PDB file of N, CA and C in Angstrom:
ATOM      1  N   UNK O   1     123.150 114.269  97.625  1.00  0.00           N
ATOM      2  CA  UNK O   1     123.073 113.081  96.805  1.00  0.00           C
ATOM      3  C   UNK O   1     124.258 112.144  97.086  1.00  0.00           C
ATOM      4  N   UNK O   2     125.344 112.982  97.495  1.00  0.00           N
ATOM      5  CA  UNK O   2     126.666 111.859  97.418  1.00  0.00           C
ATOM      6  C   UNK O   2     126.386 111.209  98.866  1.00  0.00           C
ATOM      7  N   UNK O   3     125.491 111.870 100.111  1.00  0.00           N
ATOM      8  CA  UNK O   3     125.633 110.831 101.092  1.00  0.00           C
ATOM      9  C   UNK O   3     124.681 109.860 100.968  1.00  0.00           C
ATOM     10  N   UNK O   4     123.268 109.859 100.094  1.00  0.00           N
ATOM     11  CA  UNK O   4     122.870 108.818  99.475  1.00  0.00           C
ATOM     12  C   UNK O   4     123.007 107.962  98.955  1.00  0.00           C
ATOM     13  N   UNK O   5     123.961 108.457  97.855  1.00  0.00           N
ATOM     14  CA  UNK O   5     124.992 107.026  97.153  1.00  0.00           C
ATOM     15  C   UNK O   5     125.606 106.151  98.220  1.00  0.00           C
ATOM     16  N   UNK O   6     125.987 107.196  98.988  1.00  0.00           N
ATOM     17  CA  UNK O   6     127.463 106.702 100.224  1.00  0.00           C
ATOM     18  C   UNK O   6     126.845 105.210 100.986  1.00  0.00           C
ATOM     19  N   UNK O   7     125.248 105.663 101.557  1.00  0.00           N
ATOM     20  CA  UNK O   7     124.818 104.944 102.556  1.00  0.00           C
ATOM     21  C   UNK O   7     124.559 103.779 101.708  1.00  0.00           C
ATOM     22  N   UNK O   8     123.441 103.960 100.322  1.00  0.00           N
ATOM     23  CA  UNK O   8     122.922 103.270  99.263  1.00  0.00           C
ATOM     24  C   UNK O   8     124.265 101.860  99.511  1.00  0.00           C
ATOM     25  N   UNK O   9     125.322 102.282  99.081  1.00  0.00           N
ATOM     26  CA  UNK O   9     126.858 101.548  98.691  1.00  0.00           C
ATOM     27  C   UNK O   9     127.488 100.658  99.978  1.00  0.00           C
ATOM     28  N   UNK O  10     126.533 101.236 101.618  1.00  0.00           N
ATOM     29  CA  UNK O  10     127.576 100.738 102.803  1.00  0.00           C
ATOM     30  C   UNK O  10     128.035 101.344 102.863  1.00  0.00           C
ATOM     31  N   UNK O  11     129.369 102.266 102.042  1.00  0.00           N
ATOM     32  CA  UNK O  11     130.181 103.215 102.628  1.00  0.00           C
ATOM     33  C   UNK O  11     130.429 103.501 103.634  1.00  0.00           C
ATOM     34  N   UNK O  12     129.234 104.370 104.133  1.00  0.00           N
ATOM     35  CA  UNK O  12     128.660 104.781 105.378  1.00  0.00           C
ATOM     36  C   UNK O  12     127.554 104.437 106.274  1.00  0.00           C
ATOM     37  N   UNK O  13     127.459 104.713 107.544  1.00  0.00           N
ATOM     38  CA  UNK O  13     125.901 104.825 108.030  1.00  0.00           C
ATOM     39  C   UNK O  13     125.252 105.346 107.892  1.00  0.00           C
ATOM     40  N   UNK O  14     124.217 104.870 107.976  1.00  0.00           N
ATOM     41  CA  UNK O  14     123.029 105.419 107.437  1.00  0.00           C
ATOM     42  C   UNK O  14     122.575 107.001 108.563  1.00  0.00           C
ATOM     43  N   UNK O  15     122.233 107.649 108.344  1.00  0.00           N
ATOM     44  CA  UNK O  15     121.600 108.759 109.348  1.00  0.00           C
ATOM     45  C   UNK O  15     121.094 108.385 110.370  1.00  0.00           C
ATOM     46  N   UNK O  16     119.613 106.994 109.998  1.00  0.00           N
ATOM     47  CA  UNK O  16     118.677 106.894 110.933  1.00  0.00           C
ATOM     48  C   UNK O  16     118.813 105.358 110.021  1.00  0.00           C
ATOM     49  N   UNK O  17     118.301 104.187 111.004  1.00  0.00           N
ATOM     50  CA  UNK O  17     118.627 102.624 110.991  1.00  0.00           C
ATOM     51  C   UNK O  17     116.955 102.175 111.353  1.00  0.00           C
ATOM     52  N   UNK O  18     116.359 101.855 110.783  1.00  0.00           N
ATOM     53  CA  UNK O  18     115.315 101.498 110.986  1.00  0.00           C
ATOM     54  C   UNK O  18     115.413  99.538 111.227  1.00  0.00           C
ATOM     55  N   UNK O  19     115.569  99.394 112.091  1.00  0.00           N
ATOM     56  CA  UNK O  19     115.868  97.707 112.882  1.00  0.00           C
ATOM     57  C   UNK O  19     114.989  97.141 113.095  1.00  0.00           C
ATOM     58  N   UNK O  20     114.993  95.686 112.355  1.00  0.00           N
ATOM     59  CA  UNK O  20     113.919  94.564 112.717  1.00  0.00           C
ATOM     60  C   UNK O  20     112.541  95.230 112.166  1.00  0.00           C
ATOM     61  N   UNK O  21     112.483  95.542 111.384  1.00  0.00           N
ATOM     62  CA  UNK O  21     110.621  95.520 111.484  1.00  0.00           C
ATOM     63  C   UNK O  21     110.593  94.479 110.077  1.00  0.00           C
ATOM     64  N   UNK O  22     109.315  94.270 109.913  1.00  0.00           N
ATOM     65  CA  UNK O  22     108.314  93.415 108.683  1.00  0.00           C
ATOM     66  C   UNK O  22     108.112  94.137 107.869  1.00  0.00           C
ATOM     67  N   UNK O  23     108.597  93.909 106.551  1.00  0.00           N
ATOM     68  CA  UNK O  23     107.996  94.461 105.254  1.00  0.00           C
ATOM     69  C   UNK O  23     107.000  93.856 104.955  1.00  0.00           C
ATOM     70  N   UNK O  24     105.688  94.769 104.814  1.00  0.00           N
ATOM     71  CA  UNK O  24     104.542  94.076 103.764  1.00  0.00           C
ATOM     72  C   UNK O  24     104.557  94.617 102.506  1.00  0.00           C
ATOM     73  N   UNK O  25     104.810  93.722 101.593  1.00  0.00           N
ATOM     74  CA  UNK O  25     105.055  93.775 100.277  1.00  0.00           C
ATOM     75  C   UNK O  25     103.655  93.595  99.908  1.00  0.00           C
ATOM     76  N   UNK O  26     102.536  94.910  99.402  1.00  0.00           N
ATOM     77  CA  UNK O  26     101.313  95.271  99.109  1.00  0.00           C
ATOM     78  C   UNK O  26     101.564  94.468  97.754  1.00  0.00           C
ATOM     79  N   UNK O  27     102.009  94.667  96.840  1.00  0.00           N
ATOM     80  CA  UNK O  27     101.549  93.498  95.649  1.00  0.00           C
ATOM     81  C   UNK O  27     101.793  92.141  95.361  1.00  0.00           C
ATOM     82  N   UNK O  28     102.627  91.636  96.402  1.00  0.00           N
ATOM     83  CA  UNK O  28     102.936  89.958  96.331  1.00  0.00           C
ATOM     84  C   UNK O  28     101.918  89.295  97.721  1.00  0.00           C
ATOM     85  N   UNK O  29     101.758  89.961  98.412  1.00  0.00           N
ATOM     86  CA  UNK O  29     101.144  89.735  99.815  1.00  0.00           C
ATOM     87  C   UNK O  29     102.291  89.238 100.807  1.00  0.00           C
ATOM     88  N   UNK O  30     103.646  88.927 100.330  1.00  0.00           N
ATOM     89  CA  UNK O  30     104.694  88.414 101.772  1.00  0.00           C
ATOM     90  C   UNK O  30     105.028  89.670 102.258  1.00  0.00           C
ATOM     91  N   UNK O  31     105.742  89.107 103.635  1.00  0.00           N
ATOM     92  CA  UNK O  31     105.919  89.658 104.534  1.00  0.00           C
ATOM     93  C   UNK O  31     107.542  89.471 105.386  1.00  0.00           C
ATOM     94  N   UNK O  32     108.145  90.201 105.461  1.00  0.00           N
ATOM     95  CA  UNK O  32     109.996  89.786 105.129  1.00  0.00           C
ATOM     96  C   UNK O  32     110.566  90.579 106.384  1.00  0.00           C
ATOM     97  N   UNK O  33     111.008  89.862 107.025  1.00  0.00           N
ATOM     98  CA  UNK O  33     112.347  90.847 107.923  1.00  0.00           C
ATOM     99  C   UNK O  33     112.828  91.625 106.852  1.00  0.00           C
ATOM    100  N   UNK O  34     113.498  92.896 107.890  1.00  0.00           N
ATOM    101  CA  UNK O  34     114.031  93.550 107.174  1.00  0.00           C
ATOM    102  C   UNK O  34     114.558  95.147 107.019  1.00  0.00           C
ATOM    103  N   UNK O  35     115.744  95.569 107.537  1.00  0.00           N
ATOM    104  CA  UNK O  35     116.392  97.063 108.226  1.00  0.00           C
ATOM    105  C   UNK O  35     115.767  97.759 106.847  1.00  0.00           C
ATOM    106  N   UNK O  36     115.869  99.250 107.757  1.00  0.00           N
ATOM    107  CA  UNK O  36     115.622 100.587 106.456  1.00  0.00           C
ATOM    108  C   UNK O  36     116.641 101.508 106.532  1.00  0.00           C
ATOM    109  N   UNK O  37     117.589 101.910 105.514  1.00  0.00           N
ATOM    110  CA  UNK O  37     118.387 102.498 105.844  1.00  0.00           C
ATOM    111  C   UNK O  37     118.052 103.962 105.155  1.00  0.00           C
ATOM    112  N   UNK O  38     118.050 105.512 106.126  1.00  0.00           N
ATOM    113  CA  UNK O  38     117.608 106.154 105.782  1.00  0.00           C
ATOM    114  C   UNK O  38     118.541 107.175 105.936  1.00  0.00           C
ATOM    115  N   UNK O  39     118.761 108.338 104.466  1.00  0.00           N
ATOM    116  CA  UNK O  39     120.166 109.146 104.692  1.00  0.00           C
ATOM    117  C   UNK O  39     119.157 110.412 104.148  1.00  0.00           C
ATOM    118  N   UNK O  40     119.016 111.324 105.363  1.00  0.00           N
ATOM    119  CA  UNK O  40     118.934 112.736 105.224  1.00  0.00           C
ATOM    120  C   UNK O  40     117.050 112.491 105.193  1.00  0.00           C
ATOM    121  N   UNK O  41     116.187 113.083 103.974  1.00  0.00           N
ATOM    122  CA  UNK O  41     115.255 112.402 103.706  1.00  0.00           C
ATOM    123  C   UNK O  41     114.871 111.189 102.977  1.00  0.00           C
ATOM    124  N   UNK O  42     115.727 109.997 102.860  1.00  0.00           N
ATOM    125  CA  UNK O  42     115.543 109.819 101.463  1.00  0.00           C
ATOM    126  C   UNK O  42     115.896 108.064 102.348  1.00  0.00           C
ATOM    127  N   UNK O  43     115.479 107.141 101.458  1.00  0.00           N
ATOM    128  CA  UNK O  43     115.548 105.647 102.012  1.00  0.00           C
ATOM    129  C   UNK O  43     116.563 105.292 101.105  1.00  0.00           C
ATOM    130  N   UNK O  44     117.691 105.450 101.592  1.00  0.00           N
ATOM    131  CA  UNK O  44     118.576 104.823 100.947  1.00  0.00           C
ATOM    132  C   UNK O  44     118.874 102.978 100.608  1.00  0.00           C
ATOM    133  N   UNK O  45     118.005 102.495 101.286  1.00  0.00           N
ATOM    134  CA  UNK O  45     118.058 100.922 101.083  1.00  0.00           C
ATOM    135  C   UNK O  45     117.354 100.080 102.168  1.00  0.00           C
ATOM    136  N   UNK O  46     117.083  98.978 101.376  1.00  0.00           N
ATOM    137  CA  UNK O  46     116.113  98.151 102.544  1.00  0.00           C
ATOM    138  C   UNK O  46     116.731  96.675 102.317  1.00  0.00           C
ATOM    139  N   UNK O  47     116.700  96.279 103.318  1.00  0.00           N
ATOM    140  CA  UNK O  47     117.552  94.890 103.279  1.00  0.00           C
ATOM    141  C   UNK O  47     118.092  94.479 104.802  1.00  0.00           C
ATOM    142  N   UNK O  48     118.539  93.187 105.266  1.00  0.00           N
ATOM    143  CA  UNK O  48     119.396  93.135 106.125  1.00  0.00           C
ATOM    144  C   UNK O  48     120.718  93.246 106.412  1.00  0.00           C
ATOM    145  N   UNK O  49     120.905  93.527 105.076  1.00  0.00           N
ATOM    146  CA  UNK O  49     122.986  94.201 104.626  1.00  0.00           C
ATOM    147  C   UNK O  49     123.031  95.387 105.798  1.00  0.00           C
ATOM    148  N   UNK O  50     121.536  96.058 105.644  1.00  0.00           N
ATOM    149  CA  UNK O  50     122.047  97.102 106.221  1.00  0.00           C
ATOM    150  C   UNK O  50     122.011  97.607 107.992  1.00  0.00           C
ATOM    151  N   UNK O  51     123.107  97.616 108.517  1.00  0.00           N
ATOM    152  CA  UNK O  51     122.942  97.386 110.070  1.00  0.00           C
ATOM    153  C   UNK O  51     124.047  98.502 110.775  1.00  0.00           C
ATOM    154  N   UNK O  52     124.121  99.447 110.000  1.00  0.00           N
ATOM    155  CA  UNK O  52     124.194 100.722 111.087  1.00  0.00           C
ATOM    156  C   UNK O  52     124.247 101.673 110.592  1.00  0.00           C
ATOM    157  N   UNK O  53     123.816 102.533 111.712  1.00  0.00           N
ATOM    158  CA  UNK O  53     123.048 104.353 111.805  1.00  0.00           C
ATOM    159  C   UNK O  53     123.856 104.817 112.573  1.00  0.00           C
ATOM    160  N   UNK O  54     123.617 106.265 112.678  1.00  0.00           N
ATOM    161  CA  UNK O  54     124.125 107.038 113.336  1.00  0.00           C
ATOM    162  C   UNK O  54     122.750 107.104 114.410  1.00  0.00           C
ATOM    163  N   UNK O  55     122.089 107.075 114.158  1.00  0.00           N
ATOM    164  CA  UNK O  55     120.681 106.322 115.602  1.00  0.00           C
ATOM    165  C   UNK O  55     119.595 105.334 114.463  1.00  0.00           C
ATOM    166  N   UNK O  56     119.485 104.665 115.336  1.00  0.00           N
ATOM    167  CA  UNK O  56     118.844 103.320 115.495  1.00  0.00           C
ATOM    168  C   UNK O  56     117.702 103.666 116.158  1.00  0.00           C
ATOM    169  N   UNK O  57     116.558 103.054 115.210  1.00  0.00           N
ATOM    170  CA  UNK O  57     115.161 102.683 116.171  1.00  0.00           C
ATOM    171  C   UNK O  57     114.985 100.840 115.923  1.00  0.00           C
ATOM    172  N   UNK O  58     114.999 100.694 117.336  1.00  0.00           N
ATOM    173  CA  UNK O  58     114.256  99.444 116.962  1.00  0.00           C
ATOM    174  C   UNK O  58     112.874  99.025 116.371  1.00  0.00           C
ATOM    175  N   UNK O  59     112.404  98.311 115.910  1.00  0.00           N
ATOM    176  CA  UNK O  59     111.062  98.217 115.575  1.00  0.00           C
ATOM    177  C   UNK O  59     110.168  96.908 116.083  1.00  0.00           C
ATOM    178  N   UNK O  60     111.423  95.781 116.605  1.00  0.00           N
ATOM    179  CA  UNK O  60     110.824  94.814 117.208  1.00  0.00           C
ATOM    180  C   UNK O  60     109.922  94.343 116.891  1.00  0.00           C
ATOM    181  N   UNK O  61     109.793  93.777 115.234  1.00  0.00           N
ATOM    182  CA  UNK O  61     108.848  93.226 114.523  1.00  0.00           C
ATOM    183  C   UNK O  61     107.729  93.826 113.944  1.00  0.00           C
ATOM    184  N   UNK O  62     107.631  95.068 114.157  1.00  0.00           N
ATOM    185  CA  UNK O  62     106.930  96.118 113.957  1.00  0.00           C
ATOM    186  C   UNK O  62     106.631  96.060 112.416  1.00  0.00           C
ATOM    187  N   UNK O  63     105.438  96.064 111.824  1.00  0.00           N
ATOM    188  CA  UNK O  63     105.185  95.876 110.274  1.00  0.00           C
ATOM    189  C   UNK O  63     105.178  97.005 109.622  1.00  0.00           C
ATOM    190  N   UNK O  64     106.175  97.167 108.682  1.00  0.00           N
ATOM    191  CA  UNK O  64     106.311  98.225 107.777  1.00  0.00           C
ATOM    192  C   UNK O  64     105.380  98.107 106.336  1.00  0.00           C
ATOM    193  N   UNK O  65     104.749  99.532 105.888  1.00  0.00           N
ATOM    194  CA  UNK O  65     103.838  99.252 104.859  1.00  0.00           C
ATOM    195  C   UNK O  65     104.334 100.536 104.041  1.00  0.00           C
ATOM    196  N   UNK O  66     104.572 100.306 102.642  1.00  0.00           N
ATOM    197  CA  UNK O  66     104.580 101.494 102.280  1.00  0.00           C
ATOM    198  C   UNK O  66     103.353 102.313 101.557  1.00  0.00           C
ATOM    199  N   UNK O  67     103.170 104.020 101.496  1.00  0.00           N
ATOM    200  CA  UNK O  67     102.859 104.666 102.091  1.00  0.00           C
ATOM    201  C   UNK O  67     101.088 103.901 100.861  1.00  0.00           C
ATOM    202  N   UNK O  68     100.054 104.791 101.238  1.00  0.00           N
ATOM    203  CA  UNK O  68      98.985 104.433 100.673  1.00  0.00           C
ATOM    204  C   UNK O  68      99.117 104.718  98.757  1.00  0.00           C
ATOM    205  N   UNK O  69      98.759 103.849  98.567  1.00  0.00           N
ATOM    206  CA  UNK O  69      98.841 103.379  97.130  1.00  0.00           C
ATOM    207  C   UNK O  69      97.313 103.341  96.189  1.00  0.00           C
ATOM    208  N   UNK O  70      96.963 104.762  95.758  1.00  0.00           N
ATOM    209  CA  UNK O  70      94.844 104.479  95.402  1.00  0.00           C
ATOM    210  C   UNK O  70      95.013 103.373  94.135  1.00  0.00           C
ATOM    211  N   UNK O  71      94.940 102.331  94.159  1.00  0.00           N
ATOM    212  CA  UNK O  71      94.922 101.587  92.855  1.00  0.00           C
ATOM    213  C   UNK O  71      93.668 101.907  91.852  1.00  0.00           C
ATOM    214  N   UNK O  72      92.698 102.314  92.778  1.00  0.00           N
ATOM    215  CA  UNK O  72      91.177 102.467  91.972  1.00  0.00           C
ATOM    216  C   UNK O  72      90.470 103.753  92.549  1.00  0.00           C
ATOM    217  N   UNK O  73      90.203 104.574  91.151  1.00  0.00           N
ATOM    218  CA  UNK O  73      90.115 106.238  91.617  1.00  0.00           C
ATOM    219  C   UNK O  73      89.154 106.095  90.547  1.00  0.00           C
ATOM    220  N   UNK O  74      87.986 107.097  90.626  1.00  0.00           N
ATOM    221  CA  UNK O  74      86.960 107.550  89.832  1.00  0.00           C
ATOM    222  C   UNK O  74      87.393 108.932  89.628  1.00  0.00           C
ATOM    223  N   UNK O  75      88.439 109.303  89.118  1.00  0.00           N
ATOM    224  CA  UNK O  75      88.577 110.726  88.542  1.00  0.00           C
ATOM    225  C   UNK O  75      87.503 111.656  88.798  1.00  0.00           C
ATOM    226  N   UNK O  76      86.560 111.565  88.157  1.00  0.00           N
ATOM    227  CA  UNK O  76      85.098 112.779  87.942  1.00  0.00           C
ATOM    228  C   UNK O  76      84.768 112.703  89.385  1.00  0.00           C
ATOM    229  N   UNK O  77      84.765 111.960  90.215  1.00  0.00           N
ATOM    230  CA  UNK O  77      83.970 111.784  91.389  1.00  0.00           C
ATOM    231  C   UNK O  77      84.741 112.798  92.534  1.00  0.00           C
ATOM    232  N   UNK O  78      86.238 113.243  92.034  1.00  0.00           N
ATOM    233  CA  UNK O  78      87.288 113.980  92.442  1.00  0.00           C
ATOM    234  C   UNK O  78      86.826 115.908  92.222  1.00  0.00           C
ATOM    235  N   UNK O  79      86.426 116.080  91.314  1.00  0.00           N
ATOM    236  CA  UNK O  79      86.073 117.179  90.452  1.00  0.00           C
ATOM    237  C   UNK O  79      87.084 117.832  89.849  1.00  0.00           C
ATOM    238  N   UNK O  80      88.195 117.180  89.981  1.00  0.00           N
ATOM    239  CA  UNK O  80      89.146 118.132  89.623  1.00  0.00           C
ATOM    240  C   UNK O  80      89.832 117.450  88.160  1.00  0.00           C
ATOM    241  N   UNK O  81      90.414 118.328  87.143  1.00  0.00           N
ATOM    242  CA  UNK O  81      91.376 117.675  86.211  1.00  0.00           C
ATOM    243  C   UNK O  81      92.245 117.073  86.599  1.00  0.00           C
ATOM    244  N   UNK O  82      92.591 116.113  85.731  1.00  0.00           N
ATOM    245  CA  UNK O  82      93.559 114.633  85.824  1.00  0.00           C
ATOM    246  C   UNK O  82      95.000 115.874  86.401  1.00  0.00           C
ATOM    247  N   UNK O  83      95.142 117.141  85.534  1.00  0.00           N
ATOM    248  CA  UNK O  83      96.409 117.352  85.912  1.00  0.00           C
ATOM    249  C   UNK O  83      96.594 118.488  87.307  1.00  0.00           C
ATOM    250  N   UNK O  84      95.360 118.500  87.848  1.00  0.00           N
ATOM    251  CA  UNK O  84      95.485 119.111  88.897  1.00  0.00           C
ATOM    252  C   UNK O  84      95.067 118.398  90.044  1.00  0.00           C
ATOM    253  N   UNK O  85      94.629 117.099  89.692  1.00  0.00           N
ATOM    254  CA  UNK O  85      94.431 116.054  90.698  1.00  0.00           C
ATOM    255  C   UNK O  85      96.119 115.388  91.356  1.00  0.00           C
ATOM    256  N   UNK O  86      96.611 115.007  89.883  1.00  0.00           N
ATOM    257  CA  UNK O  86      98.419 114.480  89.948  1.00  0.00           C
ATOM    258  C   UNK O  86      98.916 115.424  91.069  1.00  0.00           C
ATOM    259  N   UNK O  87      99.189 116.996  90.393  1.00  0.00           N
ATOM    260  CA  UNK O  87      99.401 117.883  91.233  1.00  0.00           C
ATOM    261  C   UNK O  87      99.371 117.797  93.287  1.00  0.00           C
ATOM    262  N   UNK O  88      98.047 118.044  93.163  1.00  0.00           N
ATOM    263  CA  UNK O  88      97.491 117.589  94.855  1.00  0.00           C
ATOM    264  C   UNK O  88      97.811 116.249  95.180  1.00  0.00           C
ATOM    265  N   UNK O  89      98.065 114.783  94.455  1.00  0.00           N
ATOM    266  CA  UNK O  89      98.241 113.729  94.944  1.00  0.00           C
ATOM    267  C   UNK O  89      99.717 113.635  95.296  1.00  0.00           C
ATOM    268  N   UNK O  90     100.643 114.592  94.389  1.00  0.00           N
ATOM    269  CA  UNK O  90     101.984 114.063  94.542  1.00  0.00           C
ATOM    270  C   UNK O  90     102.453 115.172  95.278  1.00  0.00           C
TER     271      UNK O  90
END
């Protein structure tokens, strides 16, 4: 957690530098330059503040999406209970 904070803060570099790609922002519809700074598993920050890793991928405009989002689910059509559906989804 503390090298999360660390990277989160600048402190440090990030583990892994995710460079230049496009954020698509799924609920506004824009689309933004913009580094990923990633410490251990975990995304410690997204922004252009952030500009160094201990390795770097470029992405060269490459469009970033985050991960699939079901906005509209028919539960019953699933067969399973709400709390064993959560379960398997998360």
């Amino acid at each position: 957690m503390e090298n999360l904070i660390n990277v989160a803060k600048g402190d440090q570099p990030a583990d892994l530098l995710l460079r230049g790609g496009r954020i698509v922002n799924v609920f506004t519809g824009e689309v933004y330059p913009a580094n990923i700074a990633i410490a251990g598993e975990w995304i410690a920050g997204v922004g252009e503040d952030y500009t160094e890793g201990r390795e770097v991928l470029d992405l060269k405009d490459l469009f970033l999406a985050p991960g699939l989002i079901n906005g509209h689910l028919h539960l019953e059509s699933s067969l399973l209970s709400p709390g064993e559906y959560a379960r398997l989804a998360l």
